[in-house]
Amino acid sequence: MNEDKKIKVLISKLGLDGHDRGAKVVASLFREAGMEVIYLGLYQTPENVVQAALEEDVDVIGLSCLSGEHLTFAPEVTKILQGKEIKDVLVVVGGVIPREDIPEMKDLGIDEVFTAGSLTKDMVGYIRDNVRKQH
Amino acid sequence: MAEENSGMEDAYFEKPKRLETWSGLPVSDRYTPEDVEQIDYQKEIADPGQYPYTRGIHPDMYRGKYWTRREVCGYGTASDTNKRLKFQMAEGVGGLNVILDIPSHMGIDPDHPRAFDEIGVTGCNFCSLEDMEDLVDGIAIDKTSMSLITTSCSTPVILAQYLVVAEKRGIDPSTLRGTIQNDPVHFRYCGFRTAVPLKLALKTGVDSIEYTARNMPHWYNTTVNMYDLREQGIDAPQEVAFGLGMAMCYIDGALERGLKIDQFAPRMAFYCSSHVDFFEEVAKLRAARKLWAKILKEKYGAQDPRSLKFRFAVHTAGCSLVPQQPLNNIIRVAYQAMAAVLAGVQSLHCCSYDEPIALPTEEAQLLALRTQQILAYETGVARVADPLGGSYYVESLTGVIEKKAEEILAQIEELGGMYEAMRTEWIDKEMEKAALKRQKELEESKQITVGVNAFVSEAEKETPGGVHRIPAETTEIQVKRVRELKERRDNTKVRNALEAVSRKADQGEKANLMPEIIDAVKAYATLGEIVGTMREAYGYSYDPLKVIENPFK
């Protein structure tokens, strides 16, 4: 893979949660950090997200969860990816998430979690260090 | 040990770096009589209880009545929420404040395929009259001020449910106190655009205003939600301008229905934010009060002094709280609450410190209530009306925010008014710009948040006080319940009632659907069915998510 190629990120909301300010801000800041961002928007299902990720051939899926979807719909996304044996897409989740839930989320295949109050430089740094590897 | 102490000299001599307010308003190092000499006290400020009410809407302020201590509450089923309400009442709240879950805001039933795993998660699930009965079970609603946070096209249905429960208990609706909040228009900025098409949102909002203004004199017909707008990242003057712009949409709509301004303006209210910049928030609330009085008097020709009084609740700023070192949020909330009280708030919700982590635990919510009680009973701040009035700084800043907000309102007017500013998505762009600006200020440390970009410590593994979990069986219970109800009820009656809603809607957008919705609720039509019927009647898809079809067609 050409390392100079822009990192391609899909950012999406999941379920009916309407809190989309964070997702939109992160999308803009990732673009400014030199990534190619596809913002899928509100009311997405795990199936939609994976389908769009495959069609767009993204390196990263970023899911925004502020109403409890981090333990319901987000693990569905990783389950579908695992079912399709897709191992080179990094899945990160951001939002309102109790720290206590992070180990379980990681067990379910989510690569990293950024809670509210996270800074873009930390997210961008994590993505650059971990993207395009087998997970 | 010289190395360990190397930062001490810098720490000792450290000075504040940011010399402007949170909103970016420049401020001087001191304020003197010169800064206020242009301000005519009688005309621009006046005593508390006097036009333009800059100093508050009551001459004696809290000596007449404390602000209403409320804590937003809602999770799981209506029975779950009822338990939390009873806990709050036992601990000394002054009013109740209940929020709906996402499917109820959206106007879909628990048996909708997309409602699964969403039920009761971020509020209480309301589907039929049965849920409202459970919510207020054992609560004397004739003696309780109830705020039902419904701000979508579900508003008239939830209002109808509350009215039918009152009627069943033999309570005269004209004696009920509280609010349905009822600001469906603003909800387009809270991720619910599909559920609140602009025209329909305004229509349902105005239906509730008209109905309650004519029938429920103690009921606040609208609570314009400036808080939710502020949470999108906009600044203090924008919060005031966008909120007042929104209020004017409802006023214009109500006037078109033939109501006189003084028939409904006295019972319009506002829900404001109290953010983290202390004096800016005090000044903002004072400026909003003054602007409202001027607009009502000069633009709308209101005669009744009650129409000119900006009545407001405050929700401390959820977006100012962070999950890092979460106990720090207790302090943020306390300062924000004090700003609200010093600005003359009528009703207050203090956030719980664990809100950036999950819905609050009972203990965290109790602490938020205790924050209000310490403020009310111990600090003495409630003793004197507008104690910051006359401060060179506060009066000057109030004037600056008023002027800024007026400039934004003039800009909105040039765009053709707030409705047009929303329709053309000018407001959206302003919000997106503002949100990005806020985040960049944080990233670049132009704005400090302790625990995030300063005084950072290692992330906690666990939340102090634990995490509130929604009962896992909520979805199952609510789905089963609505399916059984749909089997059990008289479906011919339901069909007829829904057809009546539809026929009334055929008379046009100004036809008030409230009486027909009340009848439909009595027939145990569900929230999803009534909202869907209403949507279809006005040319929208039955289902806001376009997944299901109208089962009665």
PDB file of C-alpha atoms in Angstrom, chain A residues 14-21 24-26 28-29 32 42-45 48 66-73 95-101 103 115-123, chain B residues 102 106 108 114-118 121-122 190-194 231-233 319 322-324 355-358 432 435-436 438-440 442-443 452-453 459-463 467 469 545:
ATOM      1  CA  LEU A  14     -25.326   4.780  14.984  1.00  0.00           C
ATOM      2  CA  GLY A  15     -28.949   4.146  15.866  1.00  0.00           C
ATOM      3  CA  LEU A  16     -31.258   7.053  16.593  1.00  0.00           C
ATOM      4  CA  ASP A  17     -28.930   9.097  18.814  1.00  0.00           C
ATOM      5  CA  GLY A  18     -29.035  12.669  17.576  1.00  0.00           C
ATOM      6  CA  HIS A  19     -25.963  14.083  19.319  1.00  0.00           C
ATOM      7  CA  ASP A  20     -23.967  14.817  16.163  1.00  0.00           C
ATOM      8  CA  ARG A  21     -22.001  17.923  17.099  1.00  0.00           C
ATOM      9  CA  LYS A  24     -19.173  16.675  12.750  1.00  0.00           C
ATOM     10  CA  VAL A  25     -16.412  18.551  14.586  1.00  0.00           C
ATOM     11  CA  VAL A  26     -14.151  15.488  14.553  1.00  0.00           C
ATOM     12  CA  SER A  28     -13.740  18.611  10.133  1.00  0.00           C
ATOM     13  CA  LEU A  29     -10.639  18.347  12.311  1.00  0.00           C
ATOM     14  CA  GLU A  32      -7.688  19.520   8.517  1.00  0.00           C
ATOM     15  CA  LEU A  42     -27.438  10.257  11.500  1.00  0.00           C
ATOM     16  CA  TYR A  43     -29.598   7.150  11.997  1.00  0.00           C
ATOM     17  CA  GLN A  44     -27.207   4.593  10.529  1.00  0.00           C
ATOM     18  CA  THR A  45     -27.441   0.872  11.178  1.00  0.00           C
ATOM     19  CA  ASN A  48     -25.149   0.476   6.561  1.00  0.00           C
ATOM     20  CA  LEU A  66     -23.569   9.272  23.142  1.00  0.00           C
ATOM     21  CA  SER A  67     -26.690   7.364  24.125  1.00  0.00           C
ATOM     22  CA  GLY A  68     -25.568   3.883  25.032  1.00  0.00           C
ATOM     23  CA  GLU A  69     -24.952   2.553  21.492  1.00  0.00           C
ATOM     24  CA  HIS A  70     -21.368   1.789  22.449  1.00  0.00           C
ATOM     25  CA  LEU A  71     -22.511  -1.530  23.913  1.00  0.00           C
ATOM     26  CA  THR A  72     -25.355  -2.297  21.513  1.00  0.00           C
ATOM     27  CA  PHE A  73     -24.771  -1.139  17.948  1.00  0.00           C
ATOM     28  CA  GLY A  95     -18.582   9.808  22.837  1.00  0.00           C
ATOM     29  CA  VAL A  96     -20.188   9.505  26.243  1.00  0.00           C
ATOM     30  CA  ILE A  97     -18.832   6.188  27.441  1.00  0.00           C
ATOM     31  CA  PRO A  98     -18.167   4.975  30.974  1.00  0.00           C
ATOM     32  CA  ARG A  99     -14.529   3.962  31.443  1.00  0.00           C
ATOM     33  CA  GLU A 100     -15.773   0.723  32.976  1.00  0.00           C
ATOM     34  CA  ASP A 101     -17.131  -0.337  29.587  1.00  0.00           C
ATOM     35  CA  PRO A 103     -12.375  -3.338  28.377  1.00  0.00           C
ATOM     36  CA  THR A 115     -14.371   9.622  25.618  1.00  0.00           C
ATOM     37  CA  ALA A 116     -15.775  13.150  25.667  1.00  0.00           C
ATOM     38  CA  GLY A 117     -13.046  15.717  26.299  1.00  0.00           C
ATOM     39  CA  SER A 118     -10.543  13.910  24.066  1.00  0.00           C
ATOM     40  CA  LEU A 119      -8.245  16.011  21.932  1.00  0.00           C
ATOM     41  CA  THR A 120      -7.868  15.571  18.180  1.00  0.00           C
ATOM     42  CA  LYS A 121      -4.081  15.298  18.374  1.00  0.00           C
ATOM     43  CA  ASP A 122      -4.463  12.159  20.493  1.00  0.00           C
ATOM     44  CA  MET A 123      -6.989  10.654  18.077  1.00  0.00           C
TER      45      MET A 123
ATOM     46  CA  ILE B 102     -35.363   9.052  21.771  1.00  0.00           C
ATOM     47  CA  MET B 106     -38.999  10.747  17.384  1.00  0.00           C
ATOM     48  CA  ILE B 108     -42.304   6.119  17.038  1.00  0.00           C
ATOM     49  CA  ARG B 114     -35.633   0.847  14.749  1.00  0.00           C
ATOM     50  CA  ALA B 115     -36.697   1.468  18.364  1.00  0.00           C
ATOM     51  CA  PHE B 116     -35.027  -1.708  19.556  1.00  0.00           C
ATOM     52  CA  ASP B 117     -32.270  -1.046  22.116  1.00  0.00           C
ATOM     53  CA  GLU B 118     -33.183   2.651  22.177  1.00  0.00           C
ATOM     54  CA  VAL B 121     -32.018   4.765  27.311  1.00  0.00           C
ATOM     55  CA  THR B 122     -31.869   8.554  27.385  1.00  0.00           C
ATOM     56  CA  CYS B 190     -30.600  18.353  18.206  1.00  0.00           C
ATOM     57  CA  GLY B 191     -30.282  15.607  15.625  1.00  0.00           C
ATOM     58  CA  PHE B 192     -34.028  15.112  15.136  1.00  0.00           C
ATOM     59  CA  ARG B 193     -34.484  16.850  11.793  1.00  0.00           C
ATOM     60  CA  THR B 194     -36.408  13.991  10.236  1.00  0.00           C
ATOM     61  CA  GLU B 231     -24.963  23.253  23.583  1.00  0.00           C
ATOM     62  CA  GLN B 232     -24.242  23.217  19.852  1.00  0.00           C
ATOM     63  CA  GLY B 233     -21.250  25.446  20.559  1.00  0.00           C
ATOM     64  CA  CYS B 319     -21.199  20.547  27.375  1.00  0.00           C
ATOM     65  CA  VAL B 322     -15.952  16.406  31.062  1.00  0.00           C
ATOM     66  CA  PRO B 323     -15.416  12.785  32.087  1.00  0.00           C
ATOM     67  CA  GLN B 324     -11.804  13.434  33.078  1.00  0.00           C
ATOM     68  CA  GLU B 355     -23.538  13.269  33.006  1.00  0.00           C
ATOM     69  CA  PRO B 356     -20.568  13.120  30.604  1.00  0.00           C
ATOM     70  CA  ILE B 357     -20.316   9.441  31.526  1.00  0.00           C
ATOM     71  CA  ALA B 358     -23.892   8.150  31.571  1.00  0.00           C
ATOM     72  CA  GLU B 432     -21.095  24.459  12.779  1.00  0.00           C
ATOM     73  CA  ALA B 435     -18.641  24.330  17.301  1.00  0.00           C
ATOM     74  CA  LEU B 436     -15.417  24.050  15.346  1.00  0.00           C
ATOM     75  CA  ARG B 438     -14.783  26.030  20.397  1.00  0.00           C
ATOM     76  CA  GLN B 439     -12.979  22.761  19.804  1.00  0.00           C
ATOM     77  CA  LYS B 440      -9.990  24.510  18.240  1.00  0.00           C
ATOM     78  CA  LEU B 442      -9.571  23.837  23.428  1.00  0.00           C
ATOM     79  CA  GLU B 443      -7.056  22.043  21.203  1.00  0.00           C
ATOM     80  CA  VAL B 452      -8.417  18.049  29.562  1.00  0.00           C
ATOM     81  CA  ASN B 453      -5.732  20.491  28.471  1.00  0.00           C
ATOM     82  CA  ALA B 459      -7.380   8.429  33.376  1.00  0.00           C
ATOM     83  CA  GLU B 460      -9.517   6.857  36.077  1.00  0.00           C
ATOM     84  CA  LYS B 461     -10.320   3.203  35.522  1.00  0.00           C
ATOM     85  CA  GLU B 462     -13.658   3.554  37.254  1.00  0.00           C
ATOM     86  CA  THR B 463     -16.248   6.244  37.739  1.00  0.00           C
ATOM     87  CA  VAL B 467     -22.419   4.122  36.632  1.00  0.00           C
ATOM     88  CA  ARG B 469     -27.419   1.372  34.110  1.00  0.00           C
ATOM     89  CA  LEU B 545     -37.623   6.998   9.561  1.00  0.00           C
TER      90      LEU B 545
END
